[in-house]
Short mmCIF file of C-alpha atoms and ligand atoms in Angstrom, two decimals:
data_model
loop_
_atom_site.label_atom_id
_atom_site.label_comp_id
_atom_site.label_asym_id
_atom_site.label_seq_id
_atom_site.Cartn_x
_atom_site.Cartn_y
_atom_site.Cartn_z
CA MET A 1199 0.00 -0.04 0.11
CA VAL A 1200 1.52 3.61 -0.83
CA ASN A 1201 0.35 5.85 1.82
CA LEU A 1202 0.89 9.46 0.94
CA SER A 1203 0.27 12.34 4.42
CA HIS A 1204 1.42 15.92 4.78
CA GLY A 1205 2.31 17.25 7.79
CA ILE A 1206 0.74 14.43 9.46
CA ALA A 1207 2.65 10.84 10.43
CA ALA A 1208 1.18 8.17 8.26
CA GLU A 1209 1.21 5.26 10.69
CA SER A 1210 -0.47 7.04 13.79
CA GLY A 1211 -2.92 10.02 12.19
CA ALA A 1212 -0.46 11.79 15.18
CA PRO A 1213 0.13 15.64 13.42
CA VAL A 1214 4.08 16.13 13.09
CA VAL A 1215 5.40 18.60 14.79
CA GLU A 1216 9.23 18.85 13.44
CA SER A 1217 8.73 19.95 10.03
CA GLU A 1218 5.81 21.33 6.85
CA GLY A 1219 5.76 18.31 4.34
CA ALA A 1220 4.44 15.43 2.85
CA TRP A 1221 5.78 11.97 3.04
CA LEU A 1222 5.16 8.65 0.97
CA GLU A 1223 5.12 5.46 2.46
CA THR A 1224 5.66 2.04 0.44
CA PRO A 1225 6.36 -1.42 1.27
CA SER A 1226 10.12 -0.98 1.21
CA ALA A 1227 10.00 3.27 2.22
CA ARG A 1228 8.80 6.34 3.83
CA ILE A 1229 10.33 9.43 1.92
CA ALA A 1230 9.97 13.19 2.56
CA LEU A 1231 8.86 15.12 -0.38
CA PRO A 1232 9.63 18.61 -0.08
CA VAL A 1233 6.36 20.98 -0.62
CA ILE A 1234 6.51 24.01 -2.45
CA LYS A 1235 5.17 27.07 -1.49
CA VAL A 1236 2.87 28.88 -3.76
CA ALA A 1237 1.54 32.66 -3.74
CA GLU A 1238 -2.18 31.30 -3.55
CA GLY A 1239 -3.92 27.67 -4.70
CA PRO A 1240 -2.81 24.61 -3.80
CA ALA A 1241 0.85 24.00 -2.90
CA GLY A 1242 3.23 21.59 -4.44
CA VAL A 1243 4.46 18.48 -3.64
CA GLU A 1244 7.76 17.34 -5.86
CA VAL A 1245 8.09 14.04 -6.91
CA ASP A 1246 11.28 14.43 -8.69
CA ASN A 1247 13.25 11.73 -6.78
CA LEU A 1248 10.20 9.29 -6.85
CA LEU A 1249 11.88 6.46 -9.40
CA LYS A 1250 14.56 6.91 -7.73
CA GLU A 1251 13.76 6.09 -4.89
CA THR A 1252 10.78 3.69 -5.24
CA ASN A 1253 11.15 2.58 -8.63
CA MET A 1254 7.27 4.31 -9.30
CA VAL A 1255 6.13 7.10 -10.74
CA THR A 1256 3.36 8.99 -10.65
CA PHE A 1257 0.01 8.62 -12.66
CA ASP A 1258 -2.51 10.78 -13.08
CA PRO A 1259 -4.31 10.69 -16.79
CA GLY A 1260 -5.24 14.13 -17.95
CA PHE A 1261 -2.56 15.61 -15.44
CA MET A 1262 -6.14 16.18 -12.78
CA ASN A 1263 -3.58 16.94 -10.14
CA THR A 1264 -0.48 17.96 -11.23
CA ALA A 1265 1.54 20.74 -11.85
CA ALA A 1266 3.86 20.98 -14.56
CA VAL A 1267 5.15 23.83 -13.98
CA GLU A 1268 5.78 26.88 -11.45
CA SER A 1269 4.25 29.92 -12.74
CA ALA A 1270 3.53 34.14 -12.69
CA VAL A 1271 1.36 34.60 -15.67
CA SER A 1272 -2.38 34.17 -14.40
CA PHE A 1273 -3.91 32.26 -11.81
CA VAL A 1274 -7.56 30.37 -11.34
CA ASP A 1275 -9.63 29.46 -8.83
CA GLY A 1276 -12.04 27.52 -9.75
CA ASP A 1277 -14.33 27.28 -6.14
CA ASN A 1278 -14.82 30.88 -6.18
CA GLY A 1279 -14.56 31.73 -9.71
CA ILE A 1280 -11.45 33.46 -9.85
CA LEU A 1281 -9.24 34.89 -12.72
CA ARG A 1282 -6.38 37.41 -12.67
CA TYR A 1283 -3.44 38.02 -15.37
CA ARG A 1284 -0.54 39.11 -13.47
CA GLY A 1285 -2.45 39.47 -10.08
CA TYR A 1286 -5.27 42.15 -11.72
CA PRO A 1287 -8.98 40.66 -11.61
CA ILE A 1288 -10.62 39.92 -15.21
CA GLU A 1289 -13.25 41.89 -14.25
CA GLN A 1290 -11.14 44.45 -14.09
CA LEU A 1291 -9.41 44.16 -17.28
CA ALA A 1292 -12.57 43.42 -19.39
CA ALA A 1293 -13.72 46.99 -17.73
CA ASN A 1294 -11.09 49.14 -18.65
CA SER A 1295 -7.75 47.83 -20.48
CA SER A 1296 -7.70 46.52 -24.15
CA PHE A 1297 -6.06 43.88 -25.87
CA LEU A 1298 -2.67 45.08 -26.91
CA GLU A 1299 -2.16 46.38 -22.83
CA VAL A 1300 -3.55 43.32 -21.99
CA ALA A 1301 -0.92 41.41 -24.09
CA TYR A 1302 1.43 43.69 -22.80
CA LEU A 1303 0.59 43.01 -19.07
CA LEU A 1304 0.60 39.25 -19.63
CA ILE A 1305 4.25 39.19 -21.96
CA TYR A 1306 6.29 41.14 -19.68
CA GLY A 1307 4.53 41.04 -16.56
CA GLU A 1308 3.30 44.50 -15.43
CA LEU A 1309 1.16 46.80 -17.24
CA PRO A 1310 2.95 49.83 -19.60
CA THR A 1311 2.68 53.36 -19.01
CA GLU A 1312 0.98 55.55 -21.62
CA GLN A 1313 4.64 55.93 -23.38
CA VAL A 1314 5.10 52.42 -23.08
CA LEU A 1315 1.98 51.51 -24.02
CA LYS A 1316 2.30 54.26 -26.89
CA ARG A 1317 5.68 52.83 -28.07
CA PHE A 1318 4.26 48.98 -28.06
CA SER A 1319 1.16 49.63 -30.12
CA GLN A 1320 3.40 51.33 -32.59
CA GLN A 1321 6.23 48.64 -33.12
CA VAL A 1322 2.86 46.29 -33.36
CA ASN A 1323 1.56 48.05 -35.99
CA ARG A 1324 3.77 48.61 -37.72
CA HIS A 1325 4.93 45.40 -38.74
CA THR A 1326 0.79 44.15 -38.83
CA LEU A 1327 2.24 43.05 -43.04
CA LEU A 1328 2.24 39.79 -44.28
CA PRO A 1329 4.28 39.16 -47.03
CA GLU A 1330 2.85 39.29 -50.60
CA ASN A 1331 3.50 35.27 -51.74
CA TYR A 1332 2.21 34.93 -48.28
CA ARG A 1333 -1.16 35.28 -49.55
CA ALA A 1334 -1.11 32.58 -52.68
CA LEU A 1335 -0.43 30.52 -49.67
CA LEU A 1336 -3.51 31.07 -47.89
CA ASN A 1337 -5.26 31.29 -51.33
CA ALA A 1338 -4.02 27.37 -51.62
CA PHE A 1339 -6.54 25.88 -48.91
CA PRO A 1340 -9.90 24.04 -50.71
CA LYS A 1341 -13.26 26.51 -49.56
CA THR A 1342 -14.31 23.75 -47.61
CA ALA A 1343 -11.16 23.56 -44.78
CA HIS A 1344 -11.47 24.18 -41.63
CA PRO A 1345 -10.60 27.49 -40.75
CA MET A 1346 -8.51 26.16 -37.51
CA ALA A 1347 -6.94 24.05 -39.83
CA MET A 1348 -5.93 27.41 -41.78
CA MET A 1349 -4.56 28.80 -38.74
CA ALA A 1350 -2.55 26.69 -37.92
CA SER A 1351 -0.96 26.16 -41.21
CA ALA A 1352 -0.43 29.83 -41.48
CA MET A 1353 1.36 30.43 -38.05
CA SER A 1354 3.73 27.26 -38.93
CA ALA A 1355 4.24 28.75 -42.35
CA LEU A 1356 5.46 32.20 -40.64
CA GLU A 1357 8.26 30.91 -39.42
CA THR A 1358 9.78 30.42 -42.82
CA PHE A 1359 10.01 34.07 -43.83
CA TYR A 1360 11.19 35.11 -40.91
CA PRO A 1361 14.89 33.04 -39.76
CA GLU A 1362 15.69 36.05 -37.97
CA SER A 1363 13.65 35.09 -35.22
CA LEU A 1364 13.83 31.48 -34.19
CA ASN A 1365 17.30 30.90 -32.01
CA PRO A 1366 14.80 30.36 -28.71
CA ARG A 1367 18.39 31.05 -26.82
CA ASP A 1368 18.58 34.58 -27.89
CA GLU A 1369 16.87 37.52 -26.20
CA ASP A 1370 16.48 39.83 -29.21
CA GLN A 1371 15.18 37.09 -31.19
CA ILE A 1372 12.42 36.24 -29.14
CA ASP A 1373 11.27 39.65 -29.17
CA LEU A 1374 11.26 39.97 -32.57
CA ALA A 1375 9.56 37.27 -32.73
CA THR A 1376 7.23 38.33 -29.66
CA THR A 1377 6.38 41.32 -32.16
CA LEU A 1378 5.79 40.04 -35.29
CA ILE A 1379 3.50 36.79 -34.28
CA LEU A 1380 1.49 39.54 -32.42
CA ALA A 1381 1.74 41.95 -35.80
CA LYS A 1382 0.44 38.91 -37.95
CA ILE A 1383 -1.81 37.29 -36.05
CA ARG A 1384 -4.67 39.66 -36.75
CA THR A 1385 -3.39 39.75 -40.48
CA ILE A 1386 -3.54 36.02 -40.52
CA THR A 1387 -6.89 35.79 -39.24
CA SER A 1388 -8.70 38.04 -41.01
CA TYR A 1389 -7.25 36.63 -44.66
CA VAL A 1390 -8.24 33.30 -43.03
CA PHE A 1391 -11.27 34.60 -43.25
CA LYS A 1392 -11.55 36.20 -46.29
CA ALA A 1393 -9.89 33.31 -47.83
CA MET A 1394 -12.89 31.09 -47.01
CA SER A 1395 -15.67 33.01 -48.88
CA SER A 1396 -13.09 33.91 -51.77
CA LYS A 1397 -13.14 37.69 -50.92
CA PRO A 1398 -9.91 40.34 -51.32
CA PHE A 1399 -7.77 40.26 -49.11
CA LEU A 1400 -7.38 43.56 -47.50
CA TYR A 1401 -3.75 45.29 -46.37
CA PRO A 1402 -3.62 46.50 -43.29
CA ASP A 1403 -3.83 50.33 -41.92
CA LYS A 1404 -1.38 51.23 -39.35
CA SER A 1405 -3.19 54.01 -38.73
CA ARG A 1406 -6.03 52.84 -36.60
CA SER A 1407 -5.88 51.10 -33.19
CA TYR A 1408 -5.34 47.45 -33.62
CA VAL A 1409 -9.08 45.89 -33.37
CA GLU A 1410 -10.25 48.54 -35.17
CA ASP A 1411 -7.87 47.54 -37.89
CA PHE A 1412 -8.82 43.95 -37.69
CA MET A 1413 -12.63 44.62 -38.04
CA ARG A 1414 -11.81 46.58 -41.22
CA MET A 1415 -9.39 43.64 -42.48
CA CYS A 1416 -12.80 41.13 -42.26
CA PHE A 1417 -15.60 43.11 -43.54
CA ALA A 1418 -14.51 46.19 -45.58
CA VAL A 1419 -13.82 45.89 -49.06
CA PRO A 1420 -10.56 47.28 -50.85
CA TYR A 1421 -12.99 49.93 -53.31
CA GLU A 1422 -15.27 50.73 -50.37
CA THR A 1423 -14.65 53.59 -47.30
CA PHE A 1424 -15.33 51.31 -43.97
CA ASP A 1425 -15.83 52.84 -40.14
CA SER A 1426 -16.91 49.55 -37.70
CA GLU A 1427 -18.74 50.41 -34.92
CA PRO A 1428 -17.16 52.09 -32.67
CA GLU A 1429 -19.35 49.70 -29.77
CA LEU A 1430 -18.86 46.29 -31.75
CA VAL A 1431 -14.73 46.60 -31.98
CA ARG A 1432 -15.34 47.76 -27.85
CA ILE A 1433 -16.45 44.13 -27.56
CA LEU A 1434 -14.29 42.20 -29.83
CA ASP A 1435 -11.56 43.24 -28.20
CA LYS A 1436 -13.41 42.57 -24.66
CA LEU A 1437 -13.64 38.82 -25.73
CA LEU A 1438 -10.17 39.61 -27.30
CA ILE A 1439 -9.14 40.30 -23.49
CA LEU A 1440 -11.02 37.63 -21.64
CA HIS A 1441 -9.61 34.75 -24.25
CA ALA A 1442 -5.21 36.32 -23.96
CA ASP A 1443 -4.98 33.15 -21.05
CA HIS A 1444 -6.20 30.50 -19.02
CA GLU A 1445 -2.95 29.07 -17.22
CA GLN A 1446 -1.73 25.25 -17.84
CA ASN A 1447 -4.78 24.32 -19.97
CA CYS A 1448 -4.91 21.83 -23.21
CA SER A 1449 -3.02 24.20 -25.48
CA THR A 1450 -1.19 26.24 -23.43
CA SER A 1451 0.41 23.49 -21.90
CA THR A 1452 1.07 21.84 -25.42
CA VAL A 1453 2.54 24.98 -26.76
CA ARG A 1454 4.92 25.05 -23.29
CA LEU A 1455 5.70 21.26 -24.18
CA VAL A 1456 6.32 21.62 -27.61
CA GLY A 1457 9.35 24.61 -26.67
CA SER A 1458 10.61 22.20 -23.73
CA SER A 1459 12.71 21.45 -26.75
CA ASN A 1460 13.61 24.59 -28.26
CA ALA A 1461 11.43 24.75 -31.01
CA SER A 1462 11.08 28.35 -31.79
CA VAL A 1463 7.84 30.42 -30.79
CA TYR A 1464 5.72 30.01 -34.08
CA ALA A 1465 6.30 25.95 -33.64
CA SER A 1466 4.88 26.12 -30.66
CA VAL A 1467 1.93 27.97 -31.12
CA ALA A 1468 1.31 26.35 -34.07
CA ALA A 1469 0.59 23.30 -31.46
CA GLY A 1470 -1.15 25.64 -29.77
CA ILE A 1471 -3.47 26.21 -32.58
CA GLY A 1472 -3.79 22.69 -33.05
CA ALA A 1473 -4.77 21.63 -29.69
CA LEU A 1474 -7.79 24.58 -29.36
CA SER A 1475 -9.32 23.32 -32.34
CA GLY A 1476 -10.93 20.63 -30.46
CA PRO A 1477 -14.27 20.77 -29.66
CA ALA A 1478 -13.68 20.01 -25.88
CA HIS A 1479 -11.40 22.85 -25.48
CA GLY A 1480 -11.83 25.76 -28.06
CA GLY A 1481 -13.85 24.18 -30.20
CA ALA A 1482 -16.42 24.39 -27.93
CA ASN A 1483 -18.05 27.89 -29.22
CA GLU A 1484 -18.41 26.92 -32.71
CA ALA A 1485 -20.50 23.68 -31.35
CA VAL A 1486 -22.78 25.48 -29.34
CA LEU A 1487 -24.09 27.78 -32.19
CA ASN A 1488 -24.47 24.34 -33.68
CA MET A 1489 -26.57 23.07 -30.45
CA LEU A 1490 -28.46 25.71 -30.48
CA ASN A 1491 -29.08 25.89 -34.22
CA GLN A 1492 -29.82 22.87 -34.25
CA ILE A 1493 -32.55 23.58 -30.97
CA ALA A 1494 -33.98 26.60 -33.05
CA ASN A 1495 -34.28 24.34 -36.24
CA GLY A 1496 -36.53 22.52 -34.37
CA GLU A 1497 -34.67 18.53 -34.20
CA ASP A 1498 -34.48 19.05 -30.64
CA SER A 1499 -36.74 20.88 -27.32
CA VAL A 1500 -34.42 22.56 -25.00
CA LYS A 1501 -35.75 19.97 -22.34
CA SER A 1502 -35.05 17.13 -25.18
CA PHE A 1503 -31.88 18.22 -25.85
CA VAL A 1504 -30.92 17.79 -21.62
CA ALA A 1505 -32.86 14.40 -21.62
CA LYS A 1506 -30.33 13.63 -24.05
CA VAL A 1507 -27.26 15.16 -22.39
CA LYS A 1508 -28.13 13.46 -19.00
CA ASP A 1509 -28.86 10.24 -20.66
CA LYS A 1510 -25.20 10.09 -22.19
CA LYS A 1511 -26.08 7.66 -24.45
CA ASP A 1512 -24.48 9.30 -27.83
CA GLY A 1513 -22.15 11.31 -25.86
CA VAL A 1514 -23.99 14.21 -26.47
CA ARG A 1515 -22.91 17.01 -24.07
CA LEU A 1516 -24.42 20.76 -23.65
CA MET A 1517 -21.92 22.82 -24.91
CA GLY A 1518 -20.27 25.76 -23.46
CA PHE A 1519 -20.89 24.03 -20.01
CA GLY A 1520 -18.64 22.03 -17.24
CA HIS A 1521 -14.74 23.17 -16.91
CA ARG A 1522 -12.07 21.23 -15.42
CA ILE A 1523 -10.92 23.93 -13.02
CA TYR A 1524 -14.09 25.73 -12.93
CA LYS A 1525 -16.46 24.42 -10.16
CA SER A 1526 -18.67 27.34 -10.23
CA TYR A 1527 -19.62 30.16 -12.67
CA ASP A 1528 -16.51 30.99 -14.96
CA PRO A 1529 -15.83 34.80 -14.84
CA ARG A 1530 -15.74 35.15 -18.36
CA ALA A 1531 -19.32 33.81 -19.05
CA LYS A 1532 -21.13 35.92 -16.43
CA ILE A 1533 -18.99 39.15 -18.13
CA ILE A 1534 -20.60 38.11 -21.82
CA LYS A 1535 -23.89 36.85 -20.40
CA THR A 1536 -24.22 40.48 -19.81
CA ASP A 1537 -22.96 41.76 -22.76
CA ALA A 1538 -24.78 39.54 -25.15
CA HIS A 1539 -28.22 40.83 -23.71
CA ALA A 1540 -26.96 44.80 -25.05
CA ILE A 1541 -24.99 43.55 -27.86
CA LEU A 1542 -28.33 41.12 -29.73
CA ASP A 1543 -30.81 43.88 -28.87
CA LYS A 1544 -29.23 45.81 -30.80
CA TYR A 1545 -27.17 44.19 -33.47
CA GLY A 1546 -28.87 40.21 -33.55
CA SER A 1547 -30.42 38.59 -35.61
CA ASN A 1548 -33.73 38.51 -32.99
CA ASP A 1549 -33.49 34.58 -34.11
CA GLY A 1550 -34.27 33.53 -30.79
CA LEU A 1551 -30.99 31.83 -30.36
CA LEU A 1552 -30.02 33.79 -27.17
CA ALA A 1553 -33.78 33.51 -25.32
CA ILE A 1554 -32.60 28.98 -26.14
CA ALA A 1555 -29.37 29.99 -24.78
CA ARG A 1556 -30.91 31.40 -21.38
CA GLU A 1557 -33.64 28.46 -21.44
CA LEU A 1558 -30.71 26.05 -21.28
CA GLU A 1559 -28.75 27.63 -19.14
CA GLU A 1560 -31.45 27.95 -16.53
CA LEU A 1561 -33.52 24.59 -16.66
CA ALA A 1562 -29.45 22.94 -16.70
CA LEU A 1563 -28.78 25.13 -13.32
CA GLY A 1564 -32.03 23.73 -11.97
CA ASP A 1565 -31.33 20.05 -12.52
CA ASP A 1566 -29.19 18.08 -10.27
CA TYR A 1567 -27.64 16.09 -12.84
CA PHE A 1568 -25.50 19.60 -13.54
CA THR A 1569 -25.46 21.17 -9.78
CA SER A 1570 -24.16 17.74 -8.43
CA ARG A 1571 -21.40 17.90 -10.52
CA LYS A 1572 -20.83 21.56 -10.16
CA LEU A 1573 -21.09 22.29 -14.51
CA TYR A 1574 -22.21 25.45 -14.60
CA PRO A 1575 -21.54 27.93 -18.22
CA ASN A 1576 -18.38 28.39 -19.13
CA VAL A 1577 -16.59 31.19 -21.65
CA ASP A 1578 -17.58 29.66 -24.38
CA PHE A 1579 -21.57 29.83 -23.94
CA TYR A 1580 -22.40 33.03 -24.82
CA THR A 1581 -19.42 34.21 -27.18
CA GLY A 1582 -20.69 32.61 -30.33
CA LEU A 1583 -23.55 34.73 -30.19
CA ILE A 1584 -21.41 38.07 -29.72
CA TYR A 1585 -19.26 36.74 -32.30
CA ARG A 1586 -22.66 36.21 -34.92
CA ALA A 1587 -23.69 39.80 -33.66
CA ILE A 1588 -20.61 41.41 -35.26
CA GLY A 1589 -20.67 39.30 -38.71
CA PHE A 1590 -18.55 36.25 -38.06
CA PRO A 1591 -19.85 32.81 -39.03
CA PRO A 1592 -19.39 29.94 -36.64
CA THR A 1593 -16.61 28.94 -38.07
CA MET A 1594 -14.77 31.62 -37.71
CA PHE A 1595 -15.50 31.36 -33.80
CA THR A 1596 -12.82 29.32 -32.49
CA PRO A 1597 -10.08 31.22 -34.71
CA LEU A 1598 -11.04 34.45 -32.44
CA PHE A 1599 -10.48 32.62 -29.67
CA ALA A 1600 -6.94 31.82 -30.60
CA PHE A 1601 -6.11 35.17 -32.09
CA GLY A 1602 -7.18 36.13 -28.12
CA ARG A 1603 -4.51 33.64 -26.65
CA THR A 1604 -1.76 34.43 -28.51
CA PRO A 1605 -0.59 36.79 -26.14
CA GLY A 1606 -1.02 34.50 -23.45
CA TRP A 1607 0.96 31.68 -25.31
CA ILE A 1608 4.06 33.84 -25.76
CA ALA A 1609 3.61 34.73 -22.44
CA GLN A 1610 3.57 30.98 -21.11
CA TRP A 1611 6.75 29.97 -23.96
CA ARG A 1612 8.47 33.13 -22.82
CA GLU A 1613 8.41 32.00 -19.14
CA MET A 1614 9.03 28.24 -19.99
CA ALA A 1615 12.33 29.60 -21.50
CA HIS A 1616 13.84 32.14 -18.81
CA ASP A 1617 12.87 29.29 -16.05
CA PRO A 1618 16.13 27.10 -15.39
CA ASP A 1619 14.35 24.31 -14.15
CA THR A 1620 13.22 23.61 -18.01
CA ARG A 1621 13.69 20.53 -18.99
CA ILE A 1622 12.03 18.85 -22.14
CA GLY A 1623 8.53 17.80 -21.22
CA ARG A 1624 8.82 13.88 -21.38
CA PRO A 1625 5.84 12.15 -19.20
CA ARG A 1626 6.42 8.78 -18.11
CA GLN A 1627 4.22 5.64 -18.84
CA LEU A 1628 2.66 2.64 -17.10
CA TYR A 1629 3.61 0.04 -19.68
CA VAL A 1630 0.71 -2.27 -19.90
CA GLY A 1631 1.16 -4.41 -23.23
CA GLN A 1632 3.65 -7.75 -24.86
CA PRO A 1633 5.86 -8.63 -23.04
CA GLN A 1634 9.58 -9.45 -25.03
CA ARG A 1635 8.36 -12.09 -27.59
CA ASP A 1636 10.68 -13.47 -30.97
CA TYR A 1637 9.50 -12.29 -34.57
CA LEU A 1638 8.06 -15.11 -36.70
CA PRO A 1639 8.29 -14.99 -40.47
CA VAL A 1640 5.26 -14.19 -41.95
CA SER A 1641 4.11 -17.70 -43.09
CA GLU A 1642 4.08 -19.02 -39.09
CA ARG A 1643 2.31 -16.60 -37.88
CA ILE A 1644 -1.36 -16.87 -36.72
CA MET A 1645 -3.63 -14.44 -35.23
CA ASP A 1646 -6.30 -14.89 -33.10
CA GLU A 1647 -9.99 -13.54 -33.15
CA ASN A 1648 -9.31 -10.77 -30.83
CA ALA A 1649 -6.04 -9.82 -32.85
CA LYS A 1650 -7.35 -10.39 -35.63
CA ARG A 1651 -10.31 -7.29 -34.62
CA ILE A 1652 -7.96 -4.75 -33.17
CA ALA A 1653 -4.89 -5.00 -35.79
CA ALA A 1654 -6.70 -5.74 -39.06
CA PRO A 1655 -6.90 -2.22 -41.17
CA ARG A 1656 -10.71 -1.77 -41.66
CA GLU A 1657 -11.82 -2.93 -45.56
N1 LIG B 1901 -22.80 18.03 -20.34
C1 LIG B 1901 -22.75 16.69 -20.16
N2 LIG B 1901 -21.88 16.24 -18.69
C2 LIG B 1901 -20.83 17.25 -18.79
C3 LIG B 1901 -20.24 17.73 -19.43
C4 LIG B 1901 -21.19 18.56 -20.39
N3 LIG B 1901 -20.97 19.85 -21.35
N4 LIG B 1901 -19.53 18.57 -18.66
C5 LIG B 1901 -18.79 16.89 -18.29
N5 LIG B 1901 -20.04 16.17 -17.84
C6 LIG B 1901 -19.66 15.36 -16.78
C7 LIG B 1901 -19.00 13.76 -17.26
O1 LIG B 1901 -20.11 13.27 -18.01
C8 LIG B 1901 -18.98 13.15 -16.02
O2 LIG B 1901 -19.88 12.79 -15.69
P1 LIG B 1901 -19.83 11.89 -14.78
O3 LIG B 1901 -18.99 11.92 -13.49
O4 LIG B 1901 -21.14 11.14 -14.49
O5 LIG B 1901 -19.37 10.66 -15.34
C9 LIG B 1901 -18.41 14.86 -14.80
O6 LIG B 1901 -19.42 15.64 -15.97
C10 LIG B 1901 -16.59 15.67 -15.40
O7 LIG B 1901 -16.84 15.48 -16.36
P2 LIG B 1901 -15.13 15.47 -16.84
O8 LIG B 1901 -15.83 15.25 -18.70
O9 LIG B 1901 -14.74 13.86 -16.48
O10 LIG B 1901 -14.61 16.60 -16.64
P3 LIG B 1901 -13.26 17.18 -17.00
O11 LIG B 1901 -12.72 18.13 -16.17
O12 LIG B 1901 -12.31 16.04 -17.78
O13 LIG B 1901 -13.57 17.96 -18.57
C11 LIG B 1901 -14.80 19.83 -20.51
C12 LIG B 1901 -13.75 19.36 -18.94
C13 LIG B 1901 -15.20 20.97 -20.50
C14 LIG B 1901 -14.07 19.27 -21.36
C15 LIG B 1901 -15.99 19.18 -19.85
O14 LIG B 1901 -17.11 19.47 -19.06
C16 LIG B 1901 -16.64 19.14 -21.24
O15 LIG B 1901 -16.77 18.17 -22.70
N6 LIG B 1901 -17.94 20.22 -21.60
C17 LIG B 1901 -18.35 20.45 -23.13
C18 LIG B 1901 -17.31 20.82 -23.88
C19 LIG B 1901 -16.89 22.43 -23.80
O16 LIG B 1901 -17.49 23.45 -23.33
N7 LIG B 1901 -15.52 23.06 -23.74
C20 LIG B 1901 -15.29 24.14 -23.06
C21 LIG B 1901 -14.31 24.03 -22.12
S1 LIG B 1901 -13.61 26.54 -21.69
C22 LIG B 1901 -12.91 26.84 -22.36
C23 LIG B 1901 -11.89 26.12 -23.01
O17 LIG B 1901 -11.24 25.53 -22.42
O18 LIG B 1901 -11.34 26.16 -24.35
#
């Protein structure tokens, strides 16, 4: 039996007074595990020497209970619905800041002064132009391509144009890659949008603000003047802020893992975009709208849909609900829900999707299936409705999430690269396969029925 105790003597249950710490008891050993202190949240138990001392490894599928890094970028308290970037509550940043200011905060650790912000914004805006032949790349995808695949490919391709920014050991090169990625991601996102509908790409206009010009590049045509609704620019800016970082989620962990091999920021962020595309992660915002449409089209009622979810038979989930960390209302969803009303009243298409979303939420929050599992709306539940009111189709929702998450990925990559404790990420496994066996020539092999079923390729 393995017995892990923290500040308590394992055998007796009596508190141990001599030192703060944790111990692991195995049949043959009792090992002290150093406890790592944290600023907030659960403390860490270091298991570095476990394999050496016990020939055992920890087993934690889905990393439910494993901290892989020490980080100062963002903080989430899932029980109390708290999210902070570099110590600043998300509510304050969403109400008062701008996306570029938040990007600076995440990446460099402090809010910029007026002068620094101006210089940073100018620097980013100066680099928003993409090389001409990049357009051919984005136009080469089939019209049916999902834009997230285009985004990931575009990010991978970006590094081929900037070899002077690839060295992960060179601070100037890291800074250059930071600026280039922040600058180009908005152009890439708008070009992906244009390419999907075979519309002409627009050049950036550096006299406009970052998000305002992104809107113009998405919705304007080259031969007409265009001014975005300031209210829509502001709400998009806010949504980008809300998505900018979220500690060690699936895509961020991917970015850090890829970066730990000394791969470039571009390669790491491209991998992060791939991780974000899944419907259990960033892809949920698109899935929410499909779910709402399914109900609006009469394929299901709110009640019958919720019944299907609870039934679990077909693996149907209430999309935009539940979160690995939040066991209460996601603070981002709270902010977005309020805004969704105001924006949809003014710019929405009045097709009842917001009412369906609210009805779903109300039904779920009054149902024991959801409350007993602590399933509440997450950031993706209401965002799609706002993106749609701005004018984006559902397939663009996750690319917008990726756009917003870019500063967080960069900040986390930089933290990883600067951390002296970083080693190449390389999880262990528990091997459950065949023991050693000898190779047989093909003429001598016999497969049992089970092996045939598992190993044979489909006809
Ligand atoms: N609808 C119905 N049941 C759910 C849902 C849901 N959305 N989410 C979790 N459950 C159930 C699940 O079936 C399980 O039940 P049981 O204990 O009876 O087996 C229990 O709740 C725990 O679920 P889990 O899958 O073990 O929890 P997790 O922490 O591994 O998964 C999640 C978290 C976000 C993947 C999951 O809640 C989910 O699939 N939600 C829907 C997709 C979604 O909205 N994703 C966006 C997440 S927030 C933004 C982001 O990270 O990109």
